[in-house]
């Protein structure tokens, strides 16, 4: 109910628009990538240029303003790649809120720069030392904290997963990506793209991107998962973290381990709306291996002078095989956080 009230309130929307413009750096540009894909008219929606370096800030700002409306003084969040943790720590610093971020110990190892950034911003980063020590366990711990301290605490979830109304809140706050991209490609090309493509872990950058084009039947919608965490490609119906969606699970329904070189895609579930889009046929979902993502990462860096995060590199890896000529990719984040991981896997 609080979310419905907020989204109907013009003052709430005006504050978010103002923060987006003056603090986050919206609108983000649409950049033509001619050398990366010479046979296509490929555009990159540059969420990597948003303050904090990824799309995560769109959602964190909106939920922080919502938390203030609810009178909460403390924020808990989970993070995998660390980008949502950084975005959450950033908005907590901006609004003077206490911030606790749960992060798997394995992800803390992989994403050290973001751990340091969260600390600098005043957040307490709590390592999660059980299970695979990645995003699934971090999410479980954040939910435990939230339900224990619900009077004072807002759970600032980072993706379009979790119990209702979280998937809808996150989609709505990320839909600015697709709205902007739609207007920008029409302005640049005078027509809609034949395809839009985005990486999918929990799926928030993708659902935000897709939201701008779902009603345009002529636009193909493609989501790209990590091959080792392909909840939509190889998963089954199940419940994880409070929503029924497509999950990686064994024959007994126990959640299976996911794997990806990219900490942000290393999650055994996916937002329920993506499962619906797959089942309805409106979107299709494909997989990319670690090696293919690394290759696309290096290729974009060398051909365009843009260092992408490993997450959107999964989407970039599938661009060449699309039939479409005019394509928009959501470049959901920048690659600073991934340099150690990439250098460790030198060609």
Tab-separated table of C-alpha atoms in Angstrom:
chain	number	residue	atom	x	y	z
A	1	UNK	CA	0.000	0.000	0.000
A	2	UNK	CA	2.853	2.407	0.842
A	3	UNK	CA	4.345	1.777	-2.602
A	4	UNK	CA	1.000	2.368	-4.344
A	5	UNK	CA	0.562	5.612	-2.395
A	6	UNK	CA	4.081	6.757	-3.249
A	7	UNK	CA	3.860	6.064	-6.968
A	8	UNK	CA	0.542	7.926	-7.143
A	9	UNK	CA	2.074	10.938	-5.371
A	10	UNK	CA	3.337	13.615	-7.753
A	11	UNK	CA	5.771	14.948	-5.137
A	12	UNK	CA	7.406	11.496	-4.878
A	13	UNK	CA	7.782	11.230	-8.645
A	14	UNK	CA	9.085	14.790	-8.924
A	15	UNK	CA	11.701	14.149	-6.214
A	16	UNK	CA	12.865	10.996	-7.997
A	17	UNK	CA	13.096	12.784	-11.353
A	18	UNK	CA	15.085	15.589	-9.748
A	19	UNK	CA	17.479	13.148	-8.028
A	20	UNK	CA	17.882	11.250	-11.281
A	21	UNK	CA	18.784	14.407	-13.150
A	22	UNK	CA	20.962	16.245	-10.626
A	23	UNK	CA	22.502	13.417	-8.574
A	24	UNK	CA	22.509	10.226	-10.640
A	25	UNK	CA	23.194	11.695	-14.074
A	26	UNK	CA	20.072	10.837	-16.074
A	27	UNK	CA	19.360	10.594	-18.901
A	28	UNK	CA	22.249	8.267	-19.758
A	29	UNK	CA	23.401	8.433	-23.391
A	30	UNK	CA	22.815	5.987	-26.225
A	31	UNK	CA	26.176	5.286	-27.903
A	32	UNK	CA	26.654	3.792	-31.384
A	33	UNK	CA	29.167	0.903	-31.324
A	34	UNK	CA	30.310	0.804	-34.951
A	35	UNK	CA	33.609	-1.032	-34.594
A	36	UNK	CA	32.314	-3.710	-32.213
A	37	UNK	CA	29.581	-4.766	-34.644
A	38	UNK	CA	30.384	-3.378	-38.117
A	39	UNK	CA	27.583	-5.391	-39.756
A	40	UNK	CA	24.887	-3.962	-37.483
A	41	UNK	CA	23.542	-0.672	-36.242
A	42	UNK	CA	24.327	-1.425	-32.602
A	43	UNK	CA	23.590	1.039	-29.816
A	44	UNK	CA	24.656	0.767	-26.180
A	45	UNK	CA	22.363	2.159	-23.479
A	46	UNK	CA	25.060	3.540	-21.199
A	47	UNK	CA	23.967	2.702	-17.652
A	48	UNK	CA	27.709	2.320	-16.952
A	49	UNK	CA	27.861	6.134	-16.965
A	50	UNK	CA	25.324	6.492	-14.140
A	51	UNK	CA	26.717	7.677	-10.777
A	52	UNK	CA	28.274	4.648	-8.996
A	53	UNK	CA	28.873	2.912	-12.344
A	54	UNK	CA	25.777	0.784	-12.880
A	55	UNK	CA	21.991	0.758	-13.249
A	56	UNK	CA	21.566	-0.229	-9.596
A	57	UNK	CA	21.308	3.401	-8.462
A	58	UNK	CA	17.928	3.858	-10.225
A	59	UNK	CA	16.344	1.382	-7.828
A	60	UNK	CA	18.354	2.349	-4.732
A	61	UNK	CA	17.370	6.029	-4.982
A	62	UNK	CA	13.683	5.207	-5.383
A	63	UNK	CA	13.610	2.768	-2.488
A	64	UNK	CA	15.586	5.123	-0.226
A	65	UNK	CA	13.017	7.872	-0.813
A	66	UNK	CA	10.291	5.283	-0.108
A	67	UNK	CA	12.047	4.184	3.121
A	68	UNK	CA	12.126	7.796	4.325
A	69	UNK	CA	8.379	8.068	3.658
A	70	UNK	CA	7.906	4.935	5.775
A	71	UNK	CA	9.942	6.455	8.620
A	72	UNK	CA	12.690	3.805	8.519
A	73	UNK	CA	16.152	4.797	9.742
A	74	UNK	CA	18.023	1.607	8.860
A	75	UNK	CA	18.570	-0.070	5.501
A	76	UNK	CA	19.680	-3.650	4.847
A	77	UNK	CA	20.649	-4.935	1.419
A	78	UNK	CA	22.265	-7.908	-0.269
A	79	UNK	CA	24.862	-7.648	-2.996
A	80	UNK	CA	26.633	-10.014	-5.375
A	81	UNK	CA	28.885	-7.982	-7.656
A	82	UNK	CA	28.916	-5.214	-5.077
A	83	UNK	CA	27.259	-2.679	-7.400
A	84	UNK	CA	23.924	-2.781	-5.580
A	85	UNK	CA	25.783	-2.604	-2.268
A	86	UNK	CA	27.648	0.488	-3.459
A	87	UNK	CA	24.427	2.074	-4.744
A	88	UNK	CA	22.700	1.352	-1.419
A	89	UNK	CA	25.629	2.697	0.626
A	90	UNK	CA	25.616	5.779	-1.608
A	91	UNK	CA	21.942	6.617	-1.080
A	92	UNK	CA	22.247	5.924	2.658
A	93	UNK	CA	25.117	8.427	2.817
A	94	UNK	CA	23.027	10.897	0.811
A	95	UNK	CA	20.007	10.591	3.139
A	96	UNK	CA	21.757	9.896	6.467
A	97	UNK	CA	20.467	6.336	6.906
A	98	UNK	CA	22.207	3.470	8.716
A	99	UNK	CA	23.372	0.873	6.170
A	100	UNK	CA	24.165	-2.847	6.503
A	101	UNK	CA	25.079	-4.842	3.382
A	102	UNK	CA	25.270	-8.649	3.312
A	103	UNK	CA	27.762	-10.102	0.844
A	104	UNK	CA	28.975	-13.651	0.274
A	105	UNK	CA	32.605	-14.200	1.276
A	106	UNK	CA	33.423	-15.523	-2.211
A	107	UNK	CA	31.946	-12.389	-3.804
A	108	UNK	CA	33.905	-10.211	-1.372
A	109	UNK	CA	37.056	-11.896	-2.663
A	110	UNK	CA	36.077	-11.367	-6.323
A	111	UNK	CA	34.851	-7.794	-5.948
A	112	UNK	CA	37.285	-6.258	-3.454
A	113	UNK	CA	37.157	-2.683	-4.841
A	114	UNK	CA	33.407	-2.498	-4.234
A	115	UNK	CA	33.808	-3.804	-0.672
A	116	UNK	CA	36.250	-0.947	-0.024
A	117	UNK	CA	33.891	1.589	-1.615
A	118	UNK	CA	30.988	0.493	0.607
A	119	UNK	CA	33.167	0.919	3.693
A	120	UNK	CA	34.274	4.382	2.580
A	121	UNK	CA	30.615	5.339	2.135
A	122	UNK	CA	29.889	4.371	5.741
A	123	UNK	CA	28.198	1.005	5.241
A	124	UNK	CA	28.846	-2.055	7.382
A	125	UNK	CA	29.592	-4.999	5.066
A	126	UNK	CA	28.767	-8.329	6.723
A	127	UNK	CA	30.391	-11.397	5.120
A	128	UNK	CA	28.211	-14.486	4.618
A	129	UNK	CA	30.265	-17.620	5.196
A	130	UNK	CA	27.877	-20.523	4.473
A	131	UNK	CA	26.726	-22.359	1.338
A	132	UNK	CA	28.297	-21.121	-1.890
A	133	UNK	CA	29.118	-17.811	-0.126
A	134	UNK	CA	27.521	-15.855	-2.983
A	135	UNK	CA	24.345	-13.917	-3.755
A	136	UNK	CA	21.773	-16.554	-2.757
A	137	UNK	CA	23.126	-16.775	0.785
A	138	UNK	CA	23.573	-12.999	1.051
A	139	UNK	CA	19.913	-12.529	0.103
A	140	UNK	CA	18.803	-15.082	2.702
A	141	UNK	CA	20.784	-13.290	5.423
A	142	UNK	CA	19.421	-9.864	4.449
A	143	UNK	CA	15.852	-11.200	4.616
A	144	UNK	CA	16.537	-12.721	8.069
A	145	UNK	CA	17.830	-9.377	9.323
A	146	UNK	CA	14.853	-7.499	7.843
A	147	UNK	CA	12.161	-9.695	9.370
A	148	UNK	CA	13.933	-9.508	12.758
A	149	UNK	CA	14.147	-5.690	12.672
A	150	UNK	CA	11.148	-4.788	10.542
A	151	UNK	CA	10.025	-1.892	12.779
A	152	UNK	CA	13.149	0.166	12.071
A	153	UNK	CA	14.478	-1.401	8.899
A	154	UNK	CA	13.691	-1.297	5.185
A	155	UNK	CA	15.037	-4.114	3.016
A	156	UNK	CA	16.415	-2.465	-0.114
A	157	UNK	CA	16.388	-5.461	-2.442
A	158	UNK	CA	18.652	-5.152	-5.458
A	159	UNK	CA	16.827	-7.061	-8.173
A	160	UNK	CA	13.312	-7.823	-9.412
A	161	UNK	CA	13.130	-10.896	-7.158
A	162	UNK	CA	11.788	-11.509	-3.655
A	163	UNK	CA	8.270	-11.295	-2.226
A	164	UNK	CA	5.612	-8.988	-3.667
A	165	UNK	CA	5.607	-6.051	-4.168
A	166	UNK	CA	9.401	-6.052	-4.664
A	167	UNK	CA	9.490	-7.349	-8.268
A	168	UNK	CA	7.005	-4.645	-9.306
A	169	UNK	CA	8.790	-1.884	-7.356
A	170	UNK	CA	12.159	-2.704	-8.907
A	171	UNK	CA	10.720	-3.008	-12.418
A	172	UNK	CA	9.030	0.362	-12.102
A	173	UNK	CA	12.163	2.086	-10.780
A	174	UNK	CA	14.340	0.543	-13.517
A	175	UNK	CA	11.826	1.183	-16.332
A	176	UNK	CA	13.450	4.588	-16.844
A	177	UNK	CA	16.157	2.697	-18.806
A	178	UNK	CA	13.721	1.405	-21.411
A	179	UNK	CA	11.711	4.629	-21.609
A	180	UNK	CA	14.834	6.652	-22.314
A	181	UNK	CA	16.280	4.097	-24.741
A	182	UNK	CA	13.044	3.992	-26.737
A	183	UNK	CA	12.967	7.763	-27.164
A	184	UNK	CA	16.695	7.940	-27.926
A	185	UNK	CA	16.694	5.252	-30.617
A	186	UNK	CA	13.642	6.829	-32.275
A	187	UNK	CA	15.492	10.136	-32.308
A	188	UNK	CA	18.712	8.607	-33.661
A	189	UNK	CA	17.226	6.235	-36.239
A	190	UNK	CA	13.642	7.350	-36.780
A	191	UNK	CA	12.407	3.829	-36.006
A	192	UNK	CA	12.272	1.271	-33.232
A	193	UNK	CA	15.046	-1.323	-32.903
A	194	UNK	CA	14.476	-4.776	-34.310
A	195	UNK	CA	15.876	-6.267	-31.084
A	196	UNK	CA	16.769	-5.246	-27.542
A	197	UNK	CA	19.083	-7.437	-25.508
A	198	UNK	CA	20.216	-7.408	-21.872
A	199	UNK	CA	21.904	-9.706	-19.369
A	200	UNK	CA	19.752	-11.492	-16.786
A	201	UNK	CA	20.807	-12.558	-13.287
A	202	UNK	CA	17.928	-11.591	-11.025
A	203	UNK	CA	17.000	-9.505	-14.047
A	204	UNK	CA	16.530	-5.880	-12.992
A	205	UNK	CA	18.474	-4.132	-15.760
A	206	UNK	CA	16.762	-6.382	-18.296
A	207	UNK	CA	13.226	-5.850	-16.989
A	208	UNK	CA	13.888	-2.102	-16.946
A	209	UNK	CA	15.155	-2.179	-20.521
A	210	UNK	CA	12.392	-4.484	-21.763
A	211	UNK	CA	9.663	-2.366	-20.133
A	212	UNK	CA	10.132	0.293	-22.812
A	213	UNK	CA	9.452	-2.153	-25.651
A	214	UNK	CA	7.055	-4.860	-24.385
A	215	UNK	CA	4.076	-3.309	-26.168
A	216	UNK	CA	5.963	-3.070	-29.484
A	217	UNK	CA	5.289	-6.501	-30.961
A	218	UNK	CA	7.807	-5.961	-33.767
A	219	UNK	CA	10.725	-5.593	-31.307
A	220	UNK	CA	12.415	-8.886	-30.444
A	221	UNK	CA	13.308	-9.127	-26.739
A	222	UNK	CA	16.300	-11.246	-25.743
A	223	UNK	CA	17.633	-11.946	-22.256
A	224	UNK	CA	21.083	-13.472	-21.757
A	225	UNK	CA	21.896	-15.605	-18.734
A	226	UNK	CA	25.204	-17.017	-17.565
A	227	UNK	CA	25.332	-20.575	-18.901
A	228	UNK	CA	26.148	-21.868	-15.409
A	229	UNK	CA	23.254	-19.973	-13.815
A	230	UNK	CA	20.570	-20.376	-16.485
A	231	UNK	CA	17.436	-20.420	-14.322
A	232	UNK	CA	15.245	-19.709	-17.357
A	233	UNK	CA	17.110	-21.964	-19.790
A	234	UNK	CA	17.542	-25.066	-17.634
A	235	UNK	CA	15.528	-24.373	-14.468
A	236	UNK	CA	12.138	-25.501	-13.192
A	237	UNK	CA	9.246	-23.859	-11.388
A	238	UNK	CA	9.990	-23.288	-7.717
A	239	UNK	CA	9.971	-20.810	-4.851
A	240	UNK	CA	13.086	-18.871	-3.864
A	241	UNK	CA	13.279	-15.836	-1.562
A	242	UNK	CA	9.532	-15.327	-1.510
A	243	UNK	CA	8.495	-15.548	-5.149
A	244	UNK	CA	7.531	-18.394	-7.468
A	245	UNK	CA	9.617	-18.316	-10.591
A	246	UNK	CA	12.057	-20.435	-12.575
A	247	UNK	CA	14.885	-21.727	-10.368
A	248	UNK	CA	17.844	-24.076	-10.529
A	249	UNK	CA	16.802	-27.026	-8.374
A	250	UNK	CA	17.396	-30.753	-8.029
A	251	UNK	CA	14.766	-33.497	-8.327
A	252	UNK	CA	13.753	-32.929	-4.687
A	253	UNK	CA	13.207	-29.217	-5.260
A	254	UNK	CA	16.339	-28.199	-3.349
A	255	UNK	CA	17.982	-25.072	-4.778
A	256	UNK	CA	21.094	-25.987	-6.774
A	257	UNK	CA	24.362	-24.060	-6.952
A	258	UNK	CA	24.832	-21.542	-9.742
A	259	UNK	CA	28.153	-20.634	-11.337
A	260	UNK	CA	29.306	-17.595	-13.280
A	261	UNK	CA	32.541	-15.635	-13.616
A	262	UNK	CA	30.237	-12.654	-13.138
A	263	UNK	CA	29.190	-12.220	-9.506
A	264	UNK	CA	26.063	-10.314	-10.576
A	265	UNK	CA	24.691	-13.241	-12.625
A	266	UNK	CA	25.640	-15.938	-10.124
A	267	UNK	CA	22.091	-16.500	-8.788
A	268	UNK	CA	19.973	-19.682	-9.023
A	269	UNK	CA	16.672	-17.836	-9.549
A	270	UNK	CA	15.261	-15.022	-11.663
A	271	UNK	CA	12.572	-12.362	-11.370
A	272	UNK	CA	9.088	-13.883	-11.811
A	273	UNK	CA	8.220	-11.456	-14.600
A	274	UNK	CA	11.042	-12.879	-16.719
A	275	UNK	CA	9.599	-16.381	-16.239
A	276	UNK	CA	6.238	-15.009	-17.386
A	277	UNK	CA	7.778	-13.322	-20.451
A	278	UNK	CA	9.491	-16.589	-21.376
A	279	UNK	CA	6.362	-18.673	-20.891
A	280	UNK	CA	4.191	-16.229	-22.840
A	281	UNK	CA	6.685	-16.186	-25.718
A	282	UNK	CA	7.190	-12.413	-25.581
A	283	UNK	CA	10.889	-12.772	-24.719
A	284	UNK	CA	13.453	-15.465	-25.329
A	285	UNK	CA	16.410	-16.296	-23.129
A	286	UNK	CA	19.798	-17.680	-24.146
A	287	UNK	CA	23.040	-18.499	-22.314
A	288	UNK	CA	26.634	-17.265	-22.545
A	289	UNK	CA	29.676	-19.084	-21.164
A	290	UNK	CA	32.416	-17.449	-19.087
A	291	UNK	CA	34.828	-17.604	-22.044
A	292	UNK	CA	32.350	-16.002	-24.459
A	293	UNK	CA	31.703	-13.196	-21.981
A	294	UNK	CA	35.436	-12.602	-21.490
A	295	UNK	CA	35.911	-12.464	-25.254
A	296	UNK	CA	33.126	-9.874	-25.632
A	297	UNK	CA	34.564	-7.897	-22.691
A	298	UNK	CA	37.967	-7.699	-24.389
A	299	UNK	CA	36.462	-6.942	-27.793
A	300	UNK	CA	34.361	-3.986	-26.603
A	301	UNK	CA	37.328	-2.618	-24.681
A	302	UNK	CA	39.611	-2.811	-27.734
A	303	UNK	CA	37.106	-1.656	-30.382
A	304	UNK	CA	35.164	1.079	-28.576
A	305	UNK	CA	37.334	2.186	-25.654
A	306	UNK	CA	34.581	1.197	-23.217
A	307	UNK	CA	35.366	-1.269	-20.413
A	308	UNK	CA	32.075	-3.056	-19.658
A	309	UNK	CA	31.205	-5.062	-16.571
A	310	UNK	CA	31.279	-8.837	-17.038
A	311	UNK	CA	27.488	-8.945	-16.618
A	312	UNK	CA	26.551	-6.996	-19.794
A	313	UNK	CA	29.486	-8.671	-21.579
A	314	UNK	CA	27.252	-11.767	-21.571
A	315	UNK	CA	24.670	-9.853	-23.616
A	316	UNK	CA	27.307	-8.370	-25.938
A	317	UNK	CA	28.513	-11.906	-26.707
A	318	UNK	CA	25.156	-12.771	-28.303
A	319	UNK	CA	24.784	-9.676	-30.516
A	320	UNK	CA	26.499	-11.107	-33.609
A	321	UNK	CA	24.097	-14.030	-33.933
A	322	UNK	CA	20.924	-11.905	-33.874
A	323	UNK	CA	19.099	-11.643	-37.207
A	324	UNK	CA	18.256	-8.046	-36.357
A	325	UNK	CA	20.285	-5.219	-37.880
A	326	UNK	CA	19.233	-2.381	-35.527
A	327	UNK	CA	19.948	-3.544	-31.971
A	328	UNK	CA	20.040	-1.851	-28.561
A	329	UNK	CA	22.046	-3.464	-25.734
A	330	UNK	CA	21.717	-2.439	-22.107
A	331	UNK	CA	25.292	-1.795	-20.977
A	332	UNK	CA	24.283	-2.180	-17.350
A	333	UNK	CA	27.593	-1.331	-15.683
A	334	UNK	CA	31.274	-0.559	-16.060
A	335	UNK	CA	34.104	-3.032	-15.634
A	336	UNK	CA	36.427	-1.521	-13.019
A	337	UNK	CA	35.167	-4.018	-10.441
A	338	UNK	CA	36.036	-6.957	-12.727
A	339	UNK	CA	39.599	-6.108	-13.720
A	340	UNK	CA	41.247	-8.463	-11.214
A	341	UNK	CA	39.012	-11.349	-12.323
A	342	UNK	CA	39.692	-10.651	-16.019
A	343	UNK	CA	43.447	-10.257	-15.551
A	344	UNK	CA	43.537	-13.555	-13.657
A	345	UNK	CA	42.037	-15.199	-16.763
A	346	UNK	CA	44.561	-13.669	-19.213
A	347	UNK	CA	44.373	-14.886	-22.801
